[in-house]
CSV table of C-alpha atoms in Angstrom, one decimal:
chain,number,residue,atom,x,y,z
A,555,MET,CA,17.6,82.7,90.4
A,556,LEU,CA,17.9,84.1,86.4
A,557,LYS,CA,21.4,83.8,84.6
A,558,LEU,CA,22.6,86.3,82.8
A,559,THR,CA,22.5,84.2,79.8
A,560,GLN,CA,18.5,84.0,80.4
A,561,ILE,CA,18.3,87.4,81.2
A,562,ALA,CA,20.1,88.5,77.5
A,563,LEU,CA,17.7,86.1,75.7
A,564,THR,CA,15.1,87.1,77.2
A,565,LYS,CA,15.7,90.8,75.9
A,566,HIS,CA,16.7,89.6,72.9
A,567,SER,CA,13.3,88.1,72.6
A,568,SER,CA,11.5,91.0,73.7
A,569,GLY,CA,13.3,93.1,71.5
A,570,PHE,CA,12.4,90.8,68.2
A,571,THR,CA,8.6,90.8,69.3
A,572,LEU,CA,8.4,94.3,68.8
A,573,VAL,CA,10.1,94.5,65.4
A,574,GLU,CA,7.5,92.1,64.3
A,575,VAL,CA,4.8,93.7,65.6
A,576,ALA,CA,6.2,96.9,63.6
A,577,VAL,CA,6.4,95.0,60.7
A,578,VAL,CA,2.8,93.8,61.2
A,579,VAL,CA,1.2,97.2,62.0
A,580,CYS,CA,3.0,98.7,58.7
A,581,ILE,CA,1.7,95.6,56.5
A,582,LEU,CA,-1.3,95.8,58.0
A,583,GLY,CA,-1.5,100.1,57.4
A,584,LEU,CA,-0.4,99.4,53.1
A,585,VAL,CA,-2.9,96.7,53.0
A,586,LEU,CA,-6.0,99.0,54.8
A,587,GLY,CA,-4.7,101.5,52.8
A,588,PHE,CA,-4.7,99.9,49.4
A,589,GLY,CA,-8.0,98.3,50.5
A,590,ILE,CA,-9.3,102.1,51.5
A,591,THR,CA,-8.2,102.9,47.7
A,592,SER,CA,-10.0,100.8,46.1
A,593,THR,CA,-12.9,100.9,48.2
A,594,MET,CA,-13.0,104.3,46.9
A,595,ALA,CA,-12.0,104.0,43.3
A,596,TYR,CA,-15.4,101.1,42.7
A,597,ARG,CA,-17.4,103.5,44.4
A,598,GLN,CA,-16.4,106.1,42.1
A,599,ILE,CA,-17.1,104.1,39.4
A,600,GLU,CA,-20.8,102.9,40.7
A,601,GLN,CA,-21.8,106.3,40.9
A,602,GLN,CA,-21.0,107.1,37.8
A,603,ARG,CA,-22.6,104.0,36.5
A,604,THR,CA,-25.6,105.1,38.6
A,605,THR,CA,-25.3,108.5,37.3
A,606,VAL,CA,-25.5,107.2,33.2
A,607,ALA,CA,-28.5,105.0,34.2
A,608,LYS,CA,-30.1,107.7,35.5
A,609,LEU,CA,-29.4,110.2,32.4
A,610,THR,CA,-31.2,107.2,30.1
A,611,GLY,CA,-34.1,107.4,32.6
A,612,VAL,CA,-34.4,110.9,32.0
A,613,ASP,CA,-33.7,110.5,28.1
A,614,ALA,CA,-36.3,108.1,27.9
A,615,ALA,CA,-39.1,109.9,29.9
A,616,LEU,CA,-37.9,113.0,27.5
A,617,VAL,CA,-38.9,111.0,24.1
A,618,ASP,CA,-42.0,109.6,25.8
A,619,PHE,CA,-42.8,113.6,26.4
A,620,VAL,CA,-42.2,113.9,22.8
A,621,THR,CA,-44.5,111.7,21.8
A,622,ARG,CA,-47.0,112.7,23.6
A,623,ASN,CA,-46.5,116.2,23.0
A,624,ARG,CA,-44.9,117.1,20.2
A,625,ARG,CA,-42.6,119.2,22.0
A,626,LEU,CA,-39.6,119.1,24.2
A,627,PRO,CA,-40.3,120.2,27.7
A,628,CYS,CA,-38.7,123.9,28.9
A,629,PRO,CA,-36.8,123.6,32.1
A,630,ALA,CA,-37.8,123.4,35.6
A,631,ASP,CA,-35.9,126.3,38.3
A,632,GLY,CA,-33.0,125.2,39.8
A,633,THR,CA,-32.7,127.7,42.8
A,634,LEU,CA,-36.6,125.9,44.1
A,635,ALA,CA,-36.3,124.2,47.1
A,636,SER,CA,-38.2,121.1,46.3
A,637,ALA,CA,-41.0,121.6,48.5
A,638,ALA,CA,-41.6,125.3,46.4
A,639,ALA,CA,-44.7,125.3,44.6
A,640,ASN,CA,-43.2,125.3,40.9
A,641,ALA,CA,-39.9,122.7,41.7
A,642,GLY,CA,-39.9,120.6,39.3
A,643,ARG,CA,-42.3,122.1,36.7
A,644,GLU,CA,-41.3,123.2,33.5
A,645,GLN,CA,-41.7,126.8,33.0
A,646,ARG,CA,-43.2,128.1,29.8
A,647,ASP,CA,-45.0,131.4,28.3
A,648,GLY,CA,-48.2,131.6,26.1
A,649,ALA,CA,-46.0,131.3,23.1
A,650,GLY,CA,-44.5,128.3,24.4
A,651,ASN,CA,-40.6,129.9,24.9
A,652,CYS,CA,-39.4,128.6,28.2
A,653,LEU,CA,-38.9,132.0,30.6
A,654,PRO,CA,-35.5,133.4,30.2
A,655,GLY,CA,-34.7,133.2,34.3
A,656,VAL,CA,-35.8,129.7,34.3
A,657,VAL,CA,-33.0,129.2,31.0
A,658,THR,CA,-30.8,130.4,33.0
A,659,ASN,CA,-31.0,128.1,35.8
A,660,GLY,CA,-32.7,124.8,34.1
A,661,VAL,CA,-32.5,122.0,35.4
A,662,VAL,CA,-35.1,119.0,34.5
A,663,PRO,CA,-38.9,119.5,34.9
A,664,TRP,CA,-39.4,115.9,36.9
A,665,ILE,CA,-42.8,116.7,38.1
A,666,THR,CA,-43.5,117.9,34.1
A,667,LEU,CA,-42.0,114.2,33.0
A,668,GLY,CA,-43.6,111.8,35.6
A,669,LEU,CA,-40.2,111.4,37.3
A,670,THR,CA,-39.2,111.8,41.5
A,671,GLU,CA,-36.5,114.6,41.7
A,672,ALA,CA,-34.5,111.4,43.0
A,673,ASP,CA,-35.1,110.5,38.9
A,674,ALA,CA,-33.9,113.6,38.0
A,675,SER,CA,-30.4,114.1,40.3
A,676,ASP,CA,-27.1,112.2,40.3
A,677,ALA,CA,-25.5,109.6,42.4
A,678,TRP,CA,-24.0,112.8,44.4
A,679,TYR,CA,-27.9,113.9,45.0
A,680,ASN,CA,-27.4,116.8,43.3
A,681,ARG,CA,-30.0,118.0,40.3
A,682,ILE,CA,-29.4,117.1,36.5
A,683,THR,CA,-29.2,120.5,34.2
A,684,TYR,CA,-31.0,120.6,31.0
A,685,ARG,CA,-30.2,122.7,28.5
A,686,VAL,CA,-32.4,123.0,25.0
A,687,PRO,CA,-33.2,125.4,22.5
A,688,SER,CA,-36.0,127.7,23.2
A,689,GLY,CA,-37.6,130.4,20.7
A,690,ASN,CA,-38.8,129.3,17.0
A,691,PRO,CA,-35.8,127.8,16.1
A,692,GLY,CA,-35.9,125.5,19.0
A,693,PHE,CA,-37.8,122.7,20.0
A,694,THR,CA,-40.5,123.8,22.7
A,695,GLN,CA,-43.1,125.4,21.3
A,696,ASP,CA,-46.3,123.4,20.5
A,697,LEU,CA,-45.8,121.0,17.4
A,698,SER,CA,-42.4,122.0,16.9
A,699,VAL,CA,-40.7,118.3,16.7
A,700,ASP,CA,-42.7,117.0,13.9
A,701,MET,CA,-40.7,115.8,10.7
A,702,ALA,CA,-43.6,113.6,9.6
A,703,GLY,CA,-44.4,116.0,6.9
A,704,CYS,CA,-40.7,115.9,5.9
A,705,ASP,CA,-39.6,113.5,2.6
A,706,PRO,CA,-36.0,112.7,1.5
A,707,ALA,CA,-36.9,114.0,-2.1
A,708,GLY,CA,-38.0,117.5,-1.1
A,709,THR,CA,-36.4,120.7,-1.6
A,710,ALA,CA,-38.4,123.1,0.1
A,711,ALA,CA,-37.5,125.7,3.0
A,712,VAL,CA,-39.2,125.2,6.1
A,713,THR,CA,-42.3,126.8,7.4
A,714,PRO,CA,-41.3,129.7,9.6
A,715,GLY,CA,-43.8,129.5,12.1
A,716,PRO,CA,-44.2,130.0,14.8
A,717,PRO,CA,-43.6,126.8,15.3
A,718,ILE,CA,-41.2,126.1,12.1
A,719,SER,CA,-42.4,122.9,10.2
A,720,CYS,CA,-41.8,121.2,7.4
A,721,THR,CA,-43.9,122.2,4.3
A,722,ALA,CA,-46.3,120.1,2.9
A,723,CYS,CA,-47.0,118.4,0.2
A,724,THR,CA,-48.5,115.4,-1.6
A,725,LEU,CA,-46.8,111.8,-2.9
A,726,ALA,CA,-47.6,113.9,-6.3
A,727,THR,CA,-45.4,116.9,-5.5
A,728,LEU,CA,-43.0,115.6,-3.4
A,729,ALA,CA,-40.4,118.0,-4.3
A,730,SER,CA,-42.6,120.8,-2.9
A,731,CYS,CA,-41.7,118.5,0.4
A,732,THR,CA,-39.0,120.1,3.0
A,733,SER,CA,-36.0,117.8,3.3
A,734,PRO,CA,-35.1,116.6,7.0
A,735,ALA,CA,-31.8,118.5,6.4
A,736,ASN,CA,-33.6,121.6,5.8
A,737,TYR,CA,-35.6,121.5,8.7
A,738,LEU,CA,-32.8,120.2,10.9
A,739,ALA,CA,-30.4,123.3,9.7
A,740,SER,CA,-29.1,125.3,12.3
A,741,ARG,CA,-30.9,124.2,14.9
A,742,GLY,CA,-30.2,122.3,17.9
A,743,LEU,CA,-26.8,122.8,20.6
A,744,ARG,CA,-23.6,122.2,19.4
A,745,ILE,CA,-21.5,119.9,21.2
A,746,GLU,CA,-17.7,119.7,21.2
A,747,ASP,CA,-14.9,118.0,22.8
A,748,GLY,CA,-13.1,119.7,24.6
A,749,ALA,CA,-9.7,119.9,22.3
A,750,GLY,CA,-11.3,121.8,19.7
A,751,VAL,CA,-13.4,118.7,17.7
A,752,ILE,CA,-17.1,119.6,16.9
A,753,LEU,CA,-18.7,116.3,17.9
A,754,MET,CA,-22.2,117.9,16.8
A,755,ASP,CA,-22.7,121.3,14.9
A,756,PRO,CA,-26.3,122.6,13.9
A,757,THR,CA,-24.5,124.2,10.6
A,758,GLN,CA,-24.1,120.6,9.4
A,759,GLY,CA,-27.8,120.0,11.0
A,760,THR,CA,-26.6,117.5,13.8
A,761,GLY,CA,-27.3,119.2,16.5
A,762,ALA,CA,-28.2,118.4,19.8
A,763,ALA,CA,-31.9,118.1,20.6
A,764,TYR,CA,-30.9,119.2,24.6
A,765,ILE,CA,-28.3,118.1,26.4
A,766,LEU,CA,-28.2,116.8,30.1
A,767,ILE,CA,-25.2,117.4,32.4
A,768,SER,CA,-24.2,115.6,35.9
A,769,HIS,CA,-21.7,117.8,36.9
A,770,GLY,CA,-19.9,115.1,38.3
A,771,ALA,CA,-18.3,113.6,41.6
A,772,THR,CA,-16.9,117.6,41.9
A,773,GLY,CA,-20.7,118.9,41.2
A,774,ALA,CA,-19.4,122.0,40.1
A,775,GLY,CA,-22.1,124.8,39.0
A,776,ALA,CA,-24.9,121.7,40.2
A,777,TYR,CA,-27.9,122.9,41.7
A,778,THR,CA,-28.7,120.9,44.6
A,779,SER,CA,-32.4,119.8,46.2
A,780,SER,CA,-32.2,123.6,48.3
A,781,GLY,CA,-32.2,124.8,45.1
A,782,ALA,CA,-28.2,125.7,46.3
A,783,LEU,CA,-25.3,126.1,43.5
A,784,LEU,CA,-22.2,124.2,44.0
A,785,PRO,CA,-19.2,125.7,43.8
A,786,GLY,CA,-17.1,122.3,43.4
A,787,THR,CA,-15.4,120.8,45.8
A,788,VAL,CA,-12.2,121.9,43.6
A,789,PRO,CA,-11.9,124.3,40.8
A,790,PRO,CA,-14.0,123.4,37.9
A,791,GLY,CA,-11.8,123.4,34.0
A,792,THR,CA,-12.5,125.6,31.6
A,793,ALA,CA,-15.1,122.8,29.7
A,794,GLU,CA,-16.4,122.1,33.1
A,795,THR,CA,-17.2,126.0,33.4
A,796,GLN,CA,-19.1,125.6,30.2
A,797,ASN,CA,-21.4,123.4,31.3
A,798,GLN,CA,-22.0,124.9,34.5
A,799,ASN,CA,-25.8,126.2,35.3
A,800,GLY,CA,-26.6,129.6,36.5
A,801,ARG,CA,-25.2,131.0,33.5
A,802,ALA,CA,-27.4,132.1,30.1
A,803,ILE,CA,-27.7,129.2,27.5
A,804,GLN,CA,-24.1,128.9,25.8
A,805,THR,CA,-23.5,128.2,21.7
A,806,THR,CA,-21.3,125.4,22.9
A,807,TYR,CA,-21.2,122.4,25.5
A,808,PHE,CA,-18.7,120.0,26.0
A,809,ASP,CA,-18.6,116.2,26.5
A,810,ALA,CA,-14.7,115.4,27.1
A,811,PRO,CA,-13.4,112.5,28.2
A,812,MET,CA,-13.0,112.3,32.1
A,813,LEU,CA,-9.5,114.0,33.2
A,814,ASP,CA,-9.0,114.3,37.1
A,815,ALA,CA,-6.1,116.5,36.5
A,816,THR,CA,-6.5,119.8,38.3
A,817,GLY,CA,-6.5,122.5,37.0
A,818,VAL,CA,-8.0,124.0,33.5
A,819,THR,CA,-8.1,120.4,32.1
A,820,HIS,CA,-9.9,119.1,34.8
A,821,PHE,CA,-13.1,116.9,33.7
A,822,ASP,CA,-15.9,115.0,35.5
A,823,ASP,CA,-19.1,116.0,33.9
A,824,ILE,CA,-21.5,113.4,32.1
A,825,VAL,CA,-23.6,114.2,29.8
A,826,SER,CA,-25.9,112.8,27.9
A,827,ARG,CA,-26.9,115.0,24.1
A,828,PRO,CA,-29.2,113.1,22.0
A,829,SER,CA,-29.3,114.5,18.2
A,830,PHE,CA,-32.8,115.9,16.8
A,831,MET,CA,-33.0,112.9,14.5
A,832,SER,CA,-32.4,109.9,17.5
A,833,VAL,CA,-35.5,111.6,19.7
A,834,ILE,CA,-38.0,112.1,16.9
A,835,SER,CA,-37.3,108.6,15.0
A,836,LYS,CA,-37.6,107.2,18.9
A,837,ALA,CA,-40.6,109.0,19.5
A,838,GLN,CA,-41.7,108.2,15.7
A,839,LEU,CA,-42.6,111.3,14.6
A,840,GLY,CA,-39.8,111.2,11.9
A,841,PRO,CA,-39.7,111.9,8.3
A,842,ARG,CA,-41.1,110.1,5.4
A,843,ALA,CA,-39.0,107.4,4.2
A,844,ALA,CA,-37.6,107.8,0.8
A,845,GLN,CA,-40.1,106.9,-2.3
């Protein structure tokens, strides 16, 4: 027969065990919550690193294309699903200019570059946006990317073309050459940092040859493999809106610091924006060395 003291002790022990269980569950919840948060943060960092590697691969393919063709390719049409006939192929007219409708929806022309669609997509499986200057000041016409005839000692203007090219000269008449500065003047894309600082300026001869844009984890303004334009999981910031696909080529693009805050300052785009001199030097089509 149980005594009252035994019953009281049993009740006390049971109550203490429940408290312990509650504490353990609480601690486990905190640990799991921290673990999930850490895992998500790690995954996001890995996705960003993977995307940077994808952009680097596309950059290399574009340099290889320039080496072989002495021009940059036009974009592919982002609105086309993967199985469509012209998906992944540059869309260019007979004069070497990019088709206006395709420029509006331009993505990396993976087939033209000898890549897979996965190579031209970011870590979130969205197609990488590709913007390139077209027309006579641009870089898509035949022989429009070639500074072999330019010389730092030159003072001559460019041959207007199309395409724009260096004015020919000889070693005896170096002053008659086109200088790299004259060749690059007012060409390329303007890039800003989102705070009003100009990073690349065509008026100074430092414009970007092209820009590749991954629209990040939110995907705002990216085309999917089905040809759908994503609105984004959160509203895009002001700079992201300027970078979005599905709109005419802009006078300015943005390479701003990552910022996860909701609102006009949000920015999670990942971009590559090489200078024209960088591309042309890697393609071994740069100007002559100073004499």
